[in-house]
PDB file of C-alpha atoms in Angstrom:
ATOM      1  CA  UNK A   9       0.000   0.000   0.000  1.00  0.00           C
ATOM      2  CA  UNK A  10       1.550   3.388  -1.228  1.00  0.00           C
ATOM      3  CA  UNK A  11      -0.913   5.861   0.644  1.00  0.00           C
ATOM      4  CA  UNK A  12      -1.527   9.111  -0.853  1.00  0.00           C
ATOM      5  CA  UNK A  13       1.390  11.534  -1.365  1.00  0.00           C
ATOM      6  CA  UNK A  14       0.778  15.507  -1.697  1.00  0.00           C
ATOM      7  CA  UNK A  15       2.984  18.225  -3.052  1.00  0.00           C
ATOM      8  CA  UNK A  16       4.379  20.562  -1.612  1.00  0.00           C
ATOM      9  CA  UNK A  17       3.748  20.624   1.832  1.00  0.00           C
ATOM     10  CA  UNK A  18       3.797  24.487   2.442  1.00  0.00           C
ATOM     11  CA  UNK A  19       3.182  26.941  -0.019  1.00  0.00           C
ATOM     12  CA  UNK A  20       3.060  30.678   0.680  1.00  0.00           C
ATOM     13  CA  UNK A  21       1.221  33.002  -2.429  1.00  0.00           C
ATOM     14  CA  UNK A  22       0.892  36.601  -2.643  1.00  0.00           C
ATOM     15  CA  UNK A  23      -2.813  37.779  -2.961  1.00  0.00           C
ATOM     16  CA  UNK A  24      -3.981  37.120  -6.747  1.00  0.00           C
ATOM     17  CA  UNK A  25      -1.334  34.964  -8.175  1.00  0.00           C
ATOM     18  CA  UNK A  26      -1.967  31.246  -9.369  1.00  0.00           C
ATOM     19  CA  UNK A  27      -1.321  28.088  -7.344  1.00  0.00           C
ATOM     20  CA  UNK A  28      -1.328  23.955  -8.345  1.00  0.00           C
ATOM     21  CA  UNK A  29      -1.164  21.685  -5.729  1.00  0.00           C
ATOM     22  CA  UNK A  30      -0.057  18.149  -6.975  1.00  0.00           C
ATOM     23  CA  UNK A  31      -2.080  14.405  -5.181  1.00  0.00           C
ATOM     24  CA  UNK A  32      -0.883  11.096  -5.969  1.00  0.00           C
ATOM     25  CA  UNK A  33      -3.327   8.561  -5.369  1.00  0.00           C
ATOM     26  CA  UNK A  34      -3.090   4.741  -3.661  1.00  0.00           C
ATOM     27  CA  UNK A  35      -2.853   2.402  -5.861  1.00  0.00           C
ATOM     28  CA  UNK A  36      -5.977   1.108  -7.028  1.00  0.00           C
ATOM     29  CA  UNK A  37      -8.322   4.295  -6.544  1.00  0.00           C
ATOM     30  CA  UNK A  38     -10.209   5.795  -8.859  1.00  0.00           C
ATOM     31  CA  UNK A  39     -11.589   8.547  -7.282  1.00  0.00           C
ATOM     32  CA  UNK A  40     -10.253  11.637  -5.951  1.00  0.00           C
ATOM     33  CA  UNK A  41     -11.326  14.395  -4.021  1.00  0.00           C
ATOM     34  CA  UNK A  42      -9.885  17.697  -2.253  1.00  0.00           C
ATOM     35  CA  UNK A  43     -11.019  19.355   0.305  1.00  0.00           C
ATOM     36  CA  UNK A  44      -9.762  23.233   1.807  1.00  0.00           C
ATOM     37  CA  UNK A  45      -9.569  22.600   6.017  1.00  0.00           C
ATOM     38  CA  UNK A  46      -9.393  26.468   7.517  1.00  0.00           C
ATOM     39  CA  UNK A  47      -7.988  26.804  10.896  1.00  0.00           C
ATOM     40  CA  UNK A  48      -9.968  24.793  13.698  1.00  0.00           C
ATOM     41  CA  UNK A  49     -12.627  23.429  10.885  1.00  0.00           C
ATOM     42  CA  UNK A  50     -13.647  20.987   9.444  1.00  0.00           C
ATOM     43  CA  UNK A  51     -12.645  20.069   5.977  1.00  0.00           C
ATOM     44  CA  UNK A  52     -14.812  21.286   3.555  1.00  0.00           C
ATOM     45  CA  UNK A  53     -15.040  19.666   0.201  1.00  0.00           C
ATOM     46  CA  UNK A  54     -14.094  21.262  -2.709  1.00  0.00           C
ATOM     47  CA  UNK A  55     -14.870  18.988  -5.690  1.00  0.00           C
ATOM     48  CA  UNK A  56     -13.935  15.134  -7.187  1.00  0.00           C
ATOM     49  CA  UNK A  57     -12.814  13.370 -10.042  1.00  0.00           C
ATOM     50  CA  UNK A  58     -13.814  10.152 -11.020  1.00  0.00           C
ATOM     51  CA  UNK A  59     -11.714   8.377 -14.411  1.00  0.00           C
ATOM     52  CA  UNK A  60     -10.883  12.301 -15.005  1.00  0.00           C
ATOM     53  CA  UNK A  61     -14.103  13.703 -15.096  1.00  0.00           C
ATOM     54  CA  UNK A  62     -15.409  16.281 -12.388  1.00  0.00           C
ATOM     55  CA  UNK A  63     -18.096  14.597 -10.726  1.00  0.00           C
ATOM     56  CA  UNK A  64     -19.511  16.647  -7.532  1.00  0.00           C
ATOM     57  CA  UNK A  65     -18.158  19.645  -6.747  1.00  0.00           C
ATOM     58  CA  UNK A  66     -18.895  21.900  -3.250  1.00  0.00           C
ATOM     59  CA  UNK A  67     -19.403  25.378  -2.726  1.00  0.00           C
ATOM     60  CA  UNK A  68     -16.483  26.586  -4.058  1.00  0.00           C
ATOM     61  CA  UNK A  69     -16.173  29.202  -7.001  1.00  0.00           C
ATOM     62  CA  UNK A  70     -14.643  28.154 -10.420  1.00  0.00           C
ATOM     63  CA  UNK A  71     -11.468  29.648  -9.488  1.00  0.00           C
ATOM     64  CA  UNK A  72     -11.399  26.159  -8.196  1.00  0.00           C
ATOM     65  CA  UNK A  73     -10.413  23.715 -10.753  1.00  0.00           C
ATOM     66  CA  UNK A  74      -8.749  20.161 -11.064  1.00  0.00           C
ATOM     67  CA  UNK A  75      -7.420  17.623 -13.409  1.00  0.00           C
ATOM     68  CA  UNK A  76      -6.921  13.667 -12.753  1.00  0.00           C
ATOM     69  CA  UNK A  77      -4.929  12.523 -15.197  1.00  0.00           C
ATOM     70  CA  UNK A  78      -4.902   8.798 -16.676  1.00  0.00           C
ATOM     71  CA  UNK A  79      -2.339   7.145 -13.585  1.00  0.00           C
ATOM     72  CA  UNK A  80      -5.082   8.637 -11.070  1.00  0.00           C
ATOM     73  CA  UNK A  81      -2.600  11.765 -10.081  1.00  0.00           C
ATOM     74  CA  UNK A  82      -4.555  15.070  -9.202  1.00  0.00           C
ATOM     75  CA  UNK A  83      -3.852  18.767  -9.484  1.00  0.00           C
ATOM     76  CA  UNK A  84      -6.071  21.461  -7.683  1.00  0.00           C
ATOM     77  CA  UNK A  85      -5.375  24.567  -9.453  1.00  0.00           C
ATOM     78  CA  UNK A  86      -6.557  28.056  -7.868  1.00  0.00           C
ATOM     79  CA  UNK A  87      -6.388  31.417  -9.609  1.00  0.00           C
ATOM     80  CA  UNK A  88      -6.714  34.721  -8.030  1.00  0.00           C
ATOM     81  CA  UNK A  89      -5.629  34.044  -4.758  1.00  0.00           C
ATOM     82  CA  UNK A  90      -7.490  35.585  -1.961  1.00  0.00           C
ATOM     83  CA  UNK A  91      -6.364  35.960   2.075  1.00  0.00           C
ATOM     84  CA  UNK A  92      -9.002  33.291   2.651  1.00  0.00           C
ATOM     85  CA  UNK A  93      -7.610  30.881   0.541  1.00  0.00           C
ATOM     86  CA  UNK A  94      -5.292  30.362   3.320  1.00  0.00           C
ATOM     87  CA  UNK A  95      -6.051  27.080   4.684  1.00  0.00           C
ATOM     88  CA  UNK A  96      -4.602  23.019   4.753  1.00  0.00           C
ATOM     89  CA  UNK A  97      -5.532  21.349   1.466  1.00  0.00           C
ATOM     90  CA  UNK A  98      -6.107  18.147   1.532  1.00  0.00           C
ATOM     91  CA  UNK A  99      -6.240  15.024  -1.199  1.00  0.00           C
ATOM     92  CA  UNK A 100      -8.046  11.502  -0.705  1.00  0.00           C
ATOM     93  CA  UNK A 101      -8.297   8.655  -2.775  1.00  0.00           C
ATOM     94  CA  UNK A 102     -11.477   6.418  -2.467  1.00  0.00           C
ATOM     95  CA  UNK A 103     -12.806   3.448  -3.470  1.00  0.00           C
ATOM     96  CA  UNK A 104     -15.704   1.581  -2.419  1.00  0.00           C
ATOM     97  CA  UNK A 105     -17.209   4.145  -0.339  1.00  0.00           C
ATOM     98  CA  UNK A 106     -13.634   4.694   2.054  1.00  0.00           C
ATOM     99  CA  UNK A 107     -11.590   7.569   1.488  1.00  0.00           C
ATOM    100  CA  UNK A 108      -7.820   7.465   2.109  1.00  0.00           C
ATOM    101  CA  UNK A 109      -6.308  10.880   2.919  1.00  0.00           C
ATOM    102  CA  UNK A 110      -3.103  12.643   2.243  1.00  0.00           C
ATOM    103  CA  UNK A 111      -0.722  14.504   4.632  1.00  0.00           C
ATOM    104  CA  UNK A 112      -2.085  17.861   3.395  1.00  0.00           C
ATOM    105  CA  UNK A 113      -0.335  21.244   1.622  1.00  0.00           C
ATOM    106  CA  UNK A 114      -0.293  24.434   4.020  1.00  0.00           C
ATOM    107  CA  UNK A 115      -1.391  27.272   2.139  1.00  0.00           C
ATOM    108  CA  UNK A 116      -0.863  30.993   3.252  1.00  0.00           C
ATOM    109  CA  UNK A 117      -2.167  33.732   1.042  1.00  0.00           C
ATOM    110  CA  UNK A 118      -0.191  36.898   2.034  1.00  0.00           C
TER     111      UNK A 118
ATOM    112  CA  UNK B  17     -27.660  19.262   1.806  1.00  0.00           C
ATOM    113  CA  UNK B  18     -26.676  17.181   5.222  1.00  0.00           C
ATOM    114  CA  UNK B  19     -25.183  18.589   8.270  1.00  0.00           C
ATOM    115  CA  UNK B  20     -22.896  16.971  10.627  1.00  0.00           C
ATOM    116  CA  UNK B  21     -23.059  18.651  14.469  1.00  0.00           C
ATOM    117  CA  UNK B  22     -20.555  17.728  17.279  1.00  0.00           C
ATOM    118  CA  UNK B  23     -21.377  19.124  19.974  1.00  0.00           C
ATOM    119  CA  UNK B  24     -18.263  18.450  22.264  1.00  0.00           C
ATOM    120  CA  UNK B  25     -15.287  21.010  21.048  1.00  0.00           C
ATOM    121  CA  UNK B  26     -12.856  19.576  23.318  1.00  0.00           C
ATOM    122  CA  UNK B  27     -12.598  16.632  26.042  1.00  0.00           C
ATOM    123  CA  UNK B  28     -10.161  15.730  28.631  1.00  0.00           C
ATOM    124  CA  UNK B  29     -10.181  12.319  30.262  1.00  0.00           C
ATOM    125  CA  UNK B  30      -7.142  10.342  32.135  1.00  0.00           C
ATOM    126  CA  UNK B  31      -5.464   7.264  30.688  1.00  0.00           C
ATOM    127  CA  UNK B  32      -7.223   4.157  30.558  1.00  0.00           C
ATOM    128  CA  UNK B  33     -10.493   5.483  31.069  1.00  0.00           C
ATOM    129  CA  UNK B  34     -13.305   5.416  28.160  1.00  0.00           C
ATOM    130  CA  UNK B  35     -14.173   8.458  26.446  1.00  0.00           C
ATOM    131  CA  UNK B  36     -17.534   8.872  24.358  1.00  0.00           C
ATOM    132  CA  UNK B  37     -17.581  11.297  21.810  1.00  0.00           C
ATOM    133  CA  UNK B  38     -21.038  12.806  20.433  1.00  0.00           C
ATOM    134  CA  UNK B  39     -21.937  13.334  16.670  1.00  0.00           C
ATOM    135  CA  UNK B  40     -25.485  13.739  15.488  1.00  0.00           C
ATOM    136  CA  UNK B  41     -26.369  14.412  11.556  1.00  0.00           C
ATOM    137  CA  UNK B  42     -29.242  15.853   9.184  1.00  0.00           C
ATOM    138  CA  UNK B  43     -30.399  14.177   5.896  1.00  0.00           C
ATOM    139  CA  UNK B  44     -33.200  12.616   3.617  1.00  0.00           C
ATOM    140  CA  UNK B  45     -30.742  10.180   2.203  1.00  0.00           C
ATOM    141  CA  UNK B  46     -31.546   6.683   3.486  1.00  0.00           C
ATOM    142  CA  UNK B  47     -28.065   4.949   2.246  1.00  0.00           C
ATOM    143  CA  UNK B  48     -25.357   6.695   3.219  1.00  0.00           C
ATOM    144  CA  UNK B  49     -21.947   6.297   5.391  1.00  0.00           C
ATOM    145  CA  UNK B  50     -20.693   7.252   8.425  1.00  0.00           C
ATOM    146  CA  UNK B  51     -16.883   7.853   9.350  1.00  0.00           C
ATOM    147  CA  UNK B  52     -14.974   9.006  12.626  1.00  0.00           C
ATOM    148  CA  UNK B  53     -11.434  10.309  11.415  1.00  0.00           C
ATOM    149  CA  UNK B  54      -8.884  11.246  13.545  1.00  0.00           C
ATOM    150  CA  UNK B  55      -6.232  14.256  12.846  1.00  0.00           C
ATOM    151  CA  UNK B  56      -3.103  14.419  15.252  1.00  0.00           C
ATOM    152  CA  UNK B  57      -1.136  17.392  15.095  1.00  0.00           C
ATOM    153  CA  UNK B  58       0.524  15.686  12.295  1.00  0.00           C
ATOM    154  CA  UNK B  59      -2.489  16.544  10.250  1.00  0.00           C
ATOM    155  CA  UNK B  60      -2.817  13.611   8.333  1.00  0.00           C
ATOM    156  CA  UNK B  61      -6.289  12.377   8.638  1.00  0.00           C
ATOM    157  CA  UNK B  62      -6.751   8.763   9.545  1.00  0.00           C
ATOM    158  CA  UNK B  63     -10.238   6.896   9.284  1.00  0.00           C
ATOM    159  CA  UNK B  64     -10.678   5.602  12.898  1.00  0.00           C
ATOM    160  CA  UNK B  65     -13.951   3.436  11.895  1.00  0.00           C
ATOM    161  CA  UNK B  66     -17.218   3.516   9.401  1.00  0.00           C
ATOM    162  CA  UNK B  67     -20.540   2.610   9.210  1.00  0.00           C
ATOM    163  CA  UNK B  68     -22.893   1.770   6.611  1.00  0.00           C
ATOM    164  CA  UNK B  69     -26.571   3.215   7.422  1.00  0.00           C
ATOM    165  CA  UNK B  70     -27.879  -0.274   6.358  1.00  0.00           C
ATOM    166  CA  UNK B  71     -26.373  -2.129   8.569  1.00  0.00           C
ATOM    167  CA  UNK B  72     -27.909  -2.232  11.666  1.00  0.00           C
ATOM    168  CA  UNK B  73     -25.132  -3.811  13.530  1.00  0.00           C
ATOM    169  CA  UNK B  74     -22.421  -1.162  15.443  1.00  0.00           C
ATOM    170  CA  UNK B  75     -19.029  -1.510  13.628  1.00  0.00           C
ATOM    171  CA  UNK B  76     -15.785  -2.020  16.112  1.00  0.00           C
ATOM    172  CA  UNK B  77     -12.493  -1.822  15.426  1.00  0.00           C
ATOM    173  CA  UNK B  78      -9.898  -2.980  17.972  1.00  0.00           C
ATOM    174  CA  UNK B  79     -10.544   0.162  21.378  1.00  0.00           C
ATOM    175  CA  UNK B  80     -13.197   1.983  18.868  1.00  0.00           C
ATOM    176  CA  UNK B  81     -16.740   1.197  18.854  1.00  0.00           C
ATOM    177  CA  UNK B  82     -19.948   3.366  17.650  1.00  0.00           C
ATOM    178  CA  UNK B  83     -23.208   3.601  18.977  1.00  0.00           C
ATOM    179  CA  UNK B  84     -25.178   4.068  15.819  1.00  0.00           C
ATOM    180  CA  UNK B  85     -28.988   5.460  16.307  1.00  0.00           C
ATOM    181  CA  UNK B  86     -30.219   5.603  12.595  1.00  0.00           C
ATOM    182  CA  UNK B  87     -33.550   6.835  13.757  1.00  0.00           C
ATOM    183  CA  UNK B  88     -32.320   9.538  16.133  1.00  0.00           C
ATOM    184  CA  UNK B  89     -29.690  10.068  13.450  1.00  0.00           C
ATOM    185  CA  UNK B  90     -27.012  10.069  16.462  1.00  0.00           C
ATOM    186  CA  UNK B  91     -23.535   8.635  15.822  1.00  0.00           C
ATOM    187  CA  UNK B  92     -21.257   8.195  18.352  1.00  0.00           C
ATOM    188  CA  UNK B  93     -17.776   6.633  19.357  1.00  0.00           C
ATOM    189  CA  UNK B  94     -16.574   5.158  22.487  1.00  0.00           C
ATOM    190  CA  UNK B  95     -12.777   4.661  22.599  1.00  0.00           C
ATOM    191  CA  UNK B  96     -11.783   2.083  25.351  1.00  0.00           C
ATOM    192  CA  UNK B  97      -8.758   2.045  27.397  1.00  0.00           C
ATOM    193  CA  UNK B  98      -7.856   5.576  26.150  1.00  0.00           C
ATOM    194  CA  UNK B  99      -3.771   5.764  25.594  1.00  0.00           C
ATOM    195  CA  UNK B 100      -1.865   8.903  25.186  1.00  0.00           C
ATOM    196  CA  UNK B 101      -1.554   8.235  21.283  1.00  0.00           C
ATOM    197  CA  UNK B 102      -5.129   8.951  20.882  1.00  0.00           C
ATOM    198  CA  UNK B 103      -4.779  12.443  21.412  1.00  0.00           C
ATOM    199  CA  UNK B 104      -6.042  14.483  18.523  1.00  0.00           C
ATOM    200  CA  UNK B 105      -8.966  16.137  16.277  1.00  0.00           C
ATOM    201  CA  UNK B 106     -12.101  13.568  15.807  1.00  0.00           C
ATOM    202  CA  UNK B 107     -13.992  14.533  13.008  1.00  0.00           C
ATOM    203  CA  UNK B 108     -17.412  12.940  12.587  1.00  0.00           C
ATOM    204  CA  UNK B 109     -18.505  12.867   9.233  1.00  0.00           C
ATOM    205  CA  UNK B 110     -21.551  11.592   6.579  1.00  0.00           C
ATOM    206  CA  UNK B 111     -21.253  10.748   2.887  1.00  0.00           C
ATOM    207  CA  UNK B 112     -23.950   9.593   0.946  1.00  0.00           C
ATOM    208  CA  UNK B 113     -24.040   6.314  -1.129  1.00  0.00           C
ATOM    209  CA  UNK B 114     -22.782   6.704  -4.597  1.00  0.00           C
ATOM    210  CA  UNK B 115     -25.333   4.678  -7.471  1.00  0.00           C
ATOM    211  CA  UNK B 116     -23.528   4.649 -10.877  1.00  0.00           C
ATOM    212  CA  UNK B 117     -24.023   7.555 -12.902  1.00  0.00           C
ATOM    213  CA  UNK B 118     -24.788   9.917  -9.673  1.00  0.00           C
ATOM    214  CA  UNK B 119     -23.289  12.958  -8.648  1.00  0.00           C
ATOM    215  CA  UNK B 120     -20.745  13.026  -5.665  1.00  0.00           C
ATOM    216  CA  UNK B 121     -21.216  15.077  -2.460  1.00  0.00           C
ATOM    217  CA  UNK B 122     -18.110  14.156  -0.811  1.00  0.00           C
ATOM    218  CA  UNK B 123     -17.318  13.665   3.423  1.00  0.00           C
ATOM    219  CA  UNK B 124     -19.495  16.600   5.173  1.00  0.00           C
ATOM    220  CA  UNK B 125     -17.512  16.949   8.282  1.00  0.00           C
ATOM    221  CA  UNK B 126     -18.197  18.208  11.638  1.00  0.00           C
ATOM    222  CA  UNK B 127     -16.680  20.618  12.970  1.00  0.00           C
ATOM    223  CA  UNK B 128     -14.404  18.521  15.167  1.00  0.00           C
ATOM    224  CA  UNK B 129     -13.960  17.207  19.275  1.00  0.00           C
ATOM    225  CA  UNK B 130      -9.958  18.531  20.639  1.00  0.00           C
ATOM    226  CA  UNK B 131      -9.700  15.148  22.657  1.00  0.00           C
ATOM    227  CA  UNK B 132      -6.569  15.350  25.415  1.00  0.00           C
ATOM    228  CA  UNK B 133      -5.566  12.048  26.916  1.00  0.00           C
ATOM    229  CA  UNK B 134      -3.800  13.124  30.447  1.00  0.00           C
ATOM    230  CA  UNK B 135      -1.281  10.668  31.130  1.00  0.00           C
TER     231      UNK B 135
END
């Protein structure tokens, strides 16, 4: 079992610039999904892929996008950085209903 | 949309003793899951047990064991003989059943329990 692997694990953006945060599945899953955790919250979810289509997405605005590509890696890409997007990101790959999560990427929007 | 309430923001209890920790949920769905993850101050979240809504029989694993109250929609975990290790965020948190061809919702998390072990 490989686990799920994020990248990096901090990140610090100035206000308006462009971010991609990088997942790598376990082995096996076909599903992804991120969700943004702000300070003392709960992780909130953001949206999922399933064989590389978007398949649910949260209450998050468009600046919000993903890819999964073919080998079941993820990118979360966010444009236009606000302060809010400051906040853990975190990746988990699922299958049958059990989600397997990554160790996070620390995000601070300055 | 579902909601996930924990009640409890943060517990204390000594070594060895059992802790319960509260979680009670809102939805129409009638398949769904139920998780408790746990999140040290390492961060990495790690699924402590789940629960399928059909079953009616209360998943265990190993010290963890749920009390699960479909019809009060009430959810909660007792950890046994408490050790210092289990010190950390529990999240409670609901996902809905996935049917093929059916949008995903995702976890809806609560908003967490701080439980301390005191050694």
């Amino acid at each position: 079992e490989t686990g799920v692997t994020q990248s990096p694990t901090h990140l610090i953006k100035t206000r308006g610039q462009q971010v991609t945060l990088r997942c790598s599945s376990q082995s096996g899953h076909n599903t992804v999904s991120w969700y943004q955790q702000a300070l003392g919250q709960g992780p909130q979810f953001i949206f999922q892929y399933y064989r590389e289509e978007e398949n649910g997405r949260g209450n998050f605005p468009p600046r919000f996008s993903g890819l999964q590509f073919p080998n079941y890696s993820s990118e979360l890409n966010v444009n236009a950085l606000e302060l809010d997007d400051s906040a853990l990101y975190l990746c988990a790959s699922s299958f049958s209903g059990a989600s397997l999560f990554g160790p996070g990427t620390r995000l601070l929007v300055l | 949309a579902q909601t996930v309430t924990q009640s409890q923001p943060e517990m204390s209890v000594q070594e060895a003793e059992t802790v319960t920790l509260s979680c009670t949920y809102d939805t129409s769905e009638s398949n769904y899951y139920l998780f408790w993850y746990k999140q040290p101050p390492s961060r990495q979240m790690i699924l402590v047990i789940r629960q399928e809504a059909y079953k009616q029989q209360n998943a265990t694993e190993n010290r963890f064991s749920v009390n699960f109250q479909k019809a009060a929609k009430s959810f909660s975990l007792k950890i046994s003989d408490s050790q210092l290790g289990d010190t950390a965020m529990y999240f409670c948190a609901f996902m809905k059943r996935m049917y093929s061809g059916g949008g995903a919702d995702g976890l809806t998390f609560g908003k967490g329990t701080h439980l301390i072990i005191q050694p």
